[in-house]
Coordinates of C-alpha atoms in Angstrom, one line a residue:
M1 CA 35.3 15.2 45.6
K2 CA 36.3 11.8 44.3
K3 CA 32.9 10.5 45.0
F4 CA 31.3 13.4 43.1
L5 CA 33.6 12.8 40.1
F6 CA 32.8 9.1 40.1
L7 CA 29.0 9.9 40.2
L8 CA 29.4 12.4 37.4
I9 CA 31.4 10.0 35.2
F10 CA 28.9 7.2 35.9
T11 CA 26.0 9.4 35.1
L12 CA 27.5 10.7 31.8
T13 CA 28.5 7.2 30.8
A14 CA 25.0 5.9 31.5
L15 CA 23.5 8.7 29.5
L16 CA 25.8 8.1 26.6
L17 CA 25.2 4.3 26.6
G18 CA 21.4 4.9 26.8
A19 CA 21.3 7.5 24.1
G20 CA 20.1 6.5 20.7
E21 CA 21.7 7.3 17.4
T22 CA 20.8 10.6 15.6
Y23 CA 20.4 10.2 11.9
N24 CA 18.3 11.2 8.9
F25 CA 16.8 9.6 5.9
F26 CA 14.9 10.8 2.8
M27 CA 11.4 9.8 1.6
V28 CA 9.7 10.0 -1.7
S29 CA 6.6 8.4 -3.1
D30 CA 4.4 8.1 -6.1
T31 CA 6.9 9.1 -8.8
H32 CA 4.7 7.3 -11.4
W33 CA 7.6 7.1 -13.8
G34 CA 6.8 6.0 -17.3
A35 CA 6.7 6.8 -21.0
P36 CA 3.6 6.8 -23.2
E37 CA 5.0 4.3 -25.7
S38 CA 5.3 1.7 -22.9
Y39 CA 1.6 1.5 -22.0
S40 CA -0.9 -1.0 -23.2
T41 CA -3.2 -0.3 -26.1
D42 CA -5.7 -2.9 -24.9
P43 CA -9.0 -1.0 -24.3
K44 CA -9.5 -3.1 -21.2
V45 CA -6.3 -1.6 -19.6
K46 CA -7.1 2.0 -18.8
T47 CA -4.3 4.6 -19.2
K48 CA -4.2 8.0 -17.7
K49 CA -2.9 11.5 -18.5
D50 CA -0.3 10.8 -15.8
I51 CA 2.0 9.0 -18.3
Y52 CA 2.3 12.1 -20.4
R53 CA 2.8 14.3 -17.3
A54 CA 5.6 12.0 -16.1
E55 CA 7.4 12.2 -19.4
K56 CA 7.1 16.0 -19.5
A57 CA 8.2 16.2 -15.9
A58 CA 11.3 14.0 -16.4
P59 CA 13.8 16.8 -16.1
H60 CA 12.4 17.7 -12.6
Y61 CA 12.9 14.1 -11.4
H62 CA 16.6 14.4 -12.2
T63 CA 16.8 17.7 -10.4
L64 CA 15.0 16.4 -7.4
F65 CA 17.1 13.3 -6.9
A66 CA 20.3 15.3 -7.5
D67 CA 19.2 17.6 -4.7
I68 CA 18.6 14.7 -2.4
A69 CA 22.2 13.5 -3.2
K70 CA 23.5 17.0 -2.5
K71 CA 21.7 17.3 0.8
S72 CA 22.8 13.9 2.1
D73 CA 25.5 13.9 4.8
G74 CA 27.3 11.7 7.1
A75 CA 24.2 11.1 9.2
T76 CA 22.0 10.1 6.2
R77 CA 21.3 6.3 6.3
F78 CA 18.9 5.5 3.4
L79 CA 16.1 6.6 1.0
I80 CA 12.6 5.3 1.3
H81 CA 10.3 5.0 -1.7
A82 CA 6.8 4.5 -0.4
G83 CA 5.4 2.9 -3.6
D84 CA 4.1 3.5 -7.1
M85 CA 7.6 3.9 -8.6
I86 CA 6.0 3.6 -12.0
E87 CA 2.6 4.2 -13.6
G88 CA 2.2 0.5 -14.5
R89 CA -0.4 -0.8 -16.9
A90 CA 2.4 -1.6 -19.4
K91 CA 2.0 -3.7 -22.6
N92 CA 3.5 -6.8 -21.2
E93 CA 5.7 -8.2 -18.4
A94 CA 8.9 -7.4 -20.2
T95 CA 7.9 -3.7 -20.7
H96 CA 6.7 -3.4 -17.2
F97 CA 10.0 -4.8 -15.9
N98 CA 11.9 -2.4 -18.1
E99 CA 10.0 0.6 -16.6
L100 CA 10.8 -0.5 -13.1
E101 CA 14.5 -0.7 -14.1
K102 CA 14.4 2.8 -15.6
S103 CA 12.8 4.2 -12.4
W104 CA 15.5 2.4 -10.3
A105 CA 18.3 3.7 -12.6
L106 CA 17.0 7.2 -12.3
M107 CA 17.2 7.1 -8.5
T108 CA 20.6 5.3 -8.2
R109 CA 22.2 7.6 -10.7
Y110 CA 22.2 10.2 -8.0
V111 CA 21.4 8.6 -4.7
K112 CA 24.3 6.4 -3.4
L113 CA 22.4 5.1 -0.4
P114 CA 20.5 2.0 0.4
I115 CA 17.0 2.3 -1.1
Y116 CA 14.0 0.6 0.6
L117 CA 10.8 0.1 -1.4
V118 CA 7.3 -0.9 -0.6
K119 CA 4.9 -2.2 -3.2
G120 CA 2.4 0.3 -4.6
N121 CA -0.8 -0.6 -6.4
H122 CA 0.6 0.7 -9.7
D123 CA 3.9 -1.1 -9.4
A124 CA 2.3 -4.5 -10.2
S125 CA -0.7 -3.4 -12.3
G126 CA -1.5 -4.4 -15.9
P127 CA -0.6 -7.5 -18.0
G128 CA 2.4 -9.3 -16.4
G129 CA 2.7 -6.6 -13.7
K130 CA 2.7 -8.9 -10.7
E131 CA 5.3 -11.2 -12.3
A132 CA 7.5 -8.3 -13.4
F133 CA 7.5 -6.7 -9.9
A134 CA 8.3 -10.0 -8.2
R135 CA 11.2 -10.5 -10.5
F136 CA 12.4 -7.0 -10.1
I137 CA 12.3 -7.2 -6.3
Q138 CA 14.1 -10.5 -6.3
A139 CA 16.9 -8.9 -8.5
K140 CA 17.3 -6.0 -6.2
Y141 CA 17.1 -7.9 -2.9
P142 CA 18.5 -11.4 -3.7
A143 CA 19.1 -12.3 0.0
A144 CA 15.3 -12.8 0.5
A145 CA 12.7 -14.8 -1.4
S146 CA 10.3 -11.9 -1.2
R147 CA 10.9 -8.3 -0.1
T148 CA 7.3 -7.0 -0.2
N149 CA 7.3 -7.5 3.7
Y150 CA 10.5 -7.0 5.6
T151 CA 12.2 -5.2 8.4
V152 CA 15.2 -2.9 8.7
T153 CA 16.9 -1.9 12.0
C154 CA 18.6 1.4 12.3
G155 CA 20.2 2.0 15.6
K156 CA 17.5 1.4 18.2
D157 CA 14.7 2.0 15.7
L158 CA 12.7 -0.6 13.8
F159 CA 11.3 0.0 10.3
I160 CA 8.6 -2.4 9.1
F161 CA 8.0 -2.4 5.4
V162 CA 4.8 -4.0 4.3
E163 CA 2.6 -4.6 1.3
Y164 CA -1.0 -3.4 2.0
H165 CA -2.5 -6.9 1.5
G166 CA -1.4 -9.2 4.3
A167 CA 0.3 -6.4 6.3
L168 CA -1.5 -7.1 9.6
K169 CA -0.3 -10.7 9.8
F170 CA 3.3 -9.7 9.1
V171 CA 3.3 -6.8 11.6
R172 CA 1.8 -9.0 14.3
R173 CA 4.5 -11.7 13.8
T174 CA 7.3 -9.0 13.7
L175 CA 6.1 -7.5 17.0
A176 CA 5.8 -10.9 18.7
G177 CA 9.4 -11.6 17.9
L178 CA 10.9 -8.4 19.5
K179 CA 13.2 -9.1 22.4
T180 CA 13.6 -5.4 23.4
P181 CA 11.2 -2.5 22.6
P182 CA 12.6 -0.2 19.9
R183 CA 13.0 3.5 20.5
Y184 CA 10.7 4.2 17.6
I185 CA 8.7 1.9 15.3
F186 CA 8.2 3.1 11.7
L187 CA 5.6 1.3 9.6
V188 CA 6.1 2.0 5.9
I189 CA 3.2 1.1 3.7
H190 CA 1.9 2.5 0.4
N191 CA -1.8 3.0 1.3
D192 CA -3.0 5.4 3.9
I193 CA -4.5 3.6 7.0
V194 CA -6.3 6.6 8.5
P195 CA -9.2 6.9 7.7
F196 CA -9.8 3.2 7.2
N197 CA -12.6 1.6 5.2
A198 CA -11.9 -2.1 5.9
K199 CA -11.9 -4.2 9.0
S200 CA -8.3 -5.4 8.3
T201 CA -7.1 -1.8 8.1
K202 CA -8.9 -0.8 11.2
A203 CA -7.1 -3.7 13.0
L204 CA -3.8 -2.7 11.6
C205 CA -4.4 0.9 12.7
A206 CA -5.3 -0.2 16.2
L207 CA -2.1 -2.3 16.4
A208 CA 0.0 0.5 15.2
A209 CA -1.6 2.9 17.8
K210 CA -1.0 0.3 20.6
H211 CA 2.7 0.4 19.8
N212 CA 2.8 4.2 19.2
M213 CA 4.1 3.8 15.6
I214 CA 4.9 6.4 13.1
V215 CA 3.3 5.4 9.7
L216 CA 5.0 6.6 6.5
H217 CA 2.9 6.2 3.4
G218 CA 2.1 7.5 -0.1
H219 CA -0.8 6.8 -2.4
T220 CA -2.7 10.0 -1.6
H221 CA -0.4 12.3 -3.7
V222 CA -0.7 14.7 -0.9
T223 CA 1.7 15.7 1.8
R224 CA -0.1 15.3 5.1
Q225 CA 0.3 14.4 8.8
L226 CA -2.1 13.5 11.5
D227 CA -2.3 11.9 14.9
F228 CA -4.9 9.2 15.5
A229 CA -5.7 8.1 19.1
P230 CA -8.3 5.4 19.0
P231 CA -10.4 4.5 22.1
T232 CA -8.5 1.2 22.4
G233 CA -5.4 3.2 23.5
G234 CA -2.2 4.5 22.1
R235 CA -1.4 6.8 19.3
V236 CA -0.4 6.5 15.7
T237 CA 1.2 9.4 13.8
T238 CA 0.9 9.2 10.0
F239 CA 2.9 11.2 7.4
S240 CA 2.6 11.0 3.7
V241 CA 4.6 12.7 0.9
G242 CA 3.8 12.8 -2.8
T243 CA 6.6 13.0 -5.4
F244 CA 4.1 13.4 -8.2
L245 CA 5.8 16.1 -10.3
N246 CA 4.1 18.6 -12.5
P247 CA 5.8 19.8 -15.7
D248 CA 5.5 23.3 -14.4
A249 CA 8.0 23.6 -11.5
A250 CA 6.5 26.9 -10.4
L251 CA 3.3 25.0 -9.3
M252 CA 5.1 22.6 -7.1
R253 CA 5.5 24.6 -3.9
Y254 CA 4.5 23.6 -0.4
K255 CA 2.3 25.5 2.0
K256 CA 0.4 24.7 5.1
N257 CA -3.0 24.5 3.3
V258 CA -5.5 22.8 5.6
T259 CA -5.5 22.4 9.4
D260 CA -9.1 21.3 10.0
P261 CA -9.6 17.6 9.6
A262 CA -13.3 18.1 8.9
H263 CA -12.4 19.4 5.4
F264 CA -10.3 16.4 4.8
F265 CA -12.8 13.8 5.9
A266 CA -15.5 15.5 3.9
R267 CA -13.4 15.1 0.7
Y268 CA -12.5 11.5 1.7
L269 CA -16.1 10.5 2.2
K270 CA -17.1 12.0 -1.1
K271 CA -14.3 10.4 -3.2
R272 CA -13.6 7.0 -1.5
C273 CA -16.5 5.8 0.6
K274 CA -18.8 4.1 -1.9
T275 CA -21.3 2.6 0.6
P276 CA -23.2 3.8 3.7
E277 CA -21.4 1.1 5.7
M278 CA -18.0 2.5 4.7
E279 CA -19.1 6.0 5.4
N280 CA -20.4 5.1 8.8
M281 CA -17.2 3.3 9.7
V282 CA -15.1 6.4 8.8
N283 CA -17.4 8.8 10.5
A284 CA -17.8 6.8 13.8
D285 CA -14.3 5.2 14.1
C286 CA -12.0 7.8 12.6
V287 CA -13.3 11.4 12.8
P288 CA -13.5 11.8 16.6
Y289 CA -10.0 10.6 17.2
V290 CA -7.9 12.6 14.8
S291 CA -5.8 15.5 16.0
N292 CA -2.7 17.5 15.0
F293 CA -3.9 17.4 11.4
A294 CA -2.1 19.4 8.7
E295 CA -1.9 19.3 4.9
F296 CA 1.0 20.9 3.1
S297 CA -0.1 20.5 -0.5
S298 CA -3.2 20.8 -2.6
G299 CA -4.4 18.5 -5.3
Q300 CA -1.6 17.1 -7.4
K301 CA 0.6 20.2 -8.0
M302 CA 2.7 20.7 -4.9
H303 CA 5.2 17.9 -4.4
G304 CA 8.8 17.0 -3.7
Y305 CA 10.5 15.0 -1.0
A306 CA 11.0 14.8 2.8
R307 CA 14.1 14.6 4.9
I308 CA 13.3 13.0 8.2
T309 CA 15.6 13.4 11.2
V310 CA 15.4 10.9 14.1
S311 CA 16.9 11.5 17.6
D312 CA 16.2 10.9 21.3
S313 CA 14.4 14.3 21.4
G314 CA 12.0 13.4 18.6
V315 CA 11.3 12.9 14.9
T316 CA 11.2 16.0 12.7
V317 CA 10.5 16.5 9.0
S318 CA 11.9 19.0 6.5
I319 CA 9.6 19.1 3.4
Q320 CA 11.3 20.2 0.3
S321 CA 9.2 21.2 -2.7
A322 CA 10.2 20.4 -6.2
D323 CA 10.6 24.2 -6.6
L324 CA 14.0 24.0 -5.0
T325 CA 14.1 27.8 -4.5
Q326 CA 11.5 27.6 -1.7
K327 CA 12.6 27.4 1.9
P328 CA 11.8 23.9 3.3
V329 CA 8.7 23.6 5.5
E330 CA 9.3 22.1 8.9
T331 CA 7.0 19.9 11.0
R332 CA 7.4 17.5 13.9
L333 CA 6.0 14.0 14.1
R334 CA 7.1 13.1 17.7

C-alpha cells in the first residue's frame, strides 16, 4: 500500500511539474487608426478612403477594446497587435508620431495588459514615417535599442516578434540560442508567409515548419487559418485576424465563409502575383501542401478580435466579431 501511494504521489508530482501553464491572450491587427486632417496633401503620397472609414468607425474601436478589457481574466497575459496600428502616410514625422500615440492611447485606455507590437507596412509609411515609428517604439520599449525584432517568454512558450524585412536572420539566431525546446513557438509577423512570393519568405516558412511554429499575422484584413506542411518536413499553422472596422457594425459579423483553399489561391494569384515566376512559385511550392484551410470573414467587412487560449492540450481560438451580439466562433490551431 505504501509503495502504491509513493508511486501515485511521484506520478502526480511529475505530471504537475511537467505541465505547462494554461493562459490566454488577445490579438488584434490592422486597426488603421487615423483622421483625414492628418494625412499628406502631397500628390505623390497616395491616401485612401480607409482614413474616412477609420474616423467614422471610431466609436466601434472604443467598444471593441472595452470588450477586450471586460473579457480579460486572471489567466490573460497580454495583447498582441500584429501591425498597421495606423493608416500612415501622414503630413510629416510629427503628425505621424502623434497618430501612433493616439492609437496607443486608445488601446491603453481600456486594456491594462502588456501590449506587444510588430511593425506593419503602414506604421512607417509616408514622410518621416520610419523615423516616427522608431522614436515611438523606443519610447514604449526603452529597455531595448530596437523592438522591431524581439522575443517574449510566457511559461514554457516562446513568442518571436519580427519585422517582415530581416525576419529570417533574427529567427535563425533566436532558435540557435535556445537551450531547451519550448512547448509552443509563436511567430508574430505582420505579413502573411503562406503563400510566399519571395525566396526569403519561402526560407522563413520552411524554418517555421521545421520547428512546428504557429504564425500569427495580419496584413490580409481577413480572418483565416491554414496548415502548411512543406516537403522539407514539419508543419506551420498560420492564423490571421483583421480588426479593420466598418462604420456599420451590422456588417462586421464572422462566419465560416470558405473552406476550399483553391478559391483562396485563385484570388491570391490574381491580386498579388504580378509575374509568371511568382505565380509558378505559389502554385508549385504552396498549393499542394496546404490543408485545414478556413476563412471566417469576407472582404473588409467582418472583423473584430481573437482570444487565444494556450494549454498542454492545444491552442484554441475564440473569434469575436465587432458585432458583439454574435456568439464567438471557435477554432483550433493545435
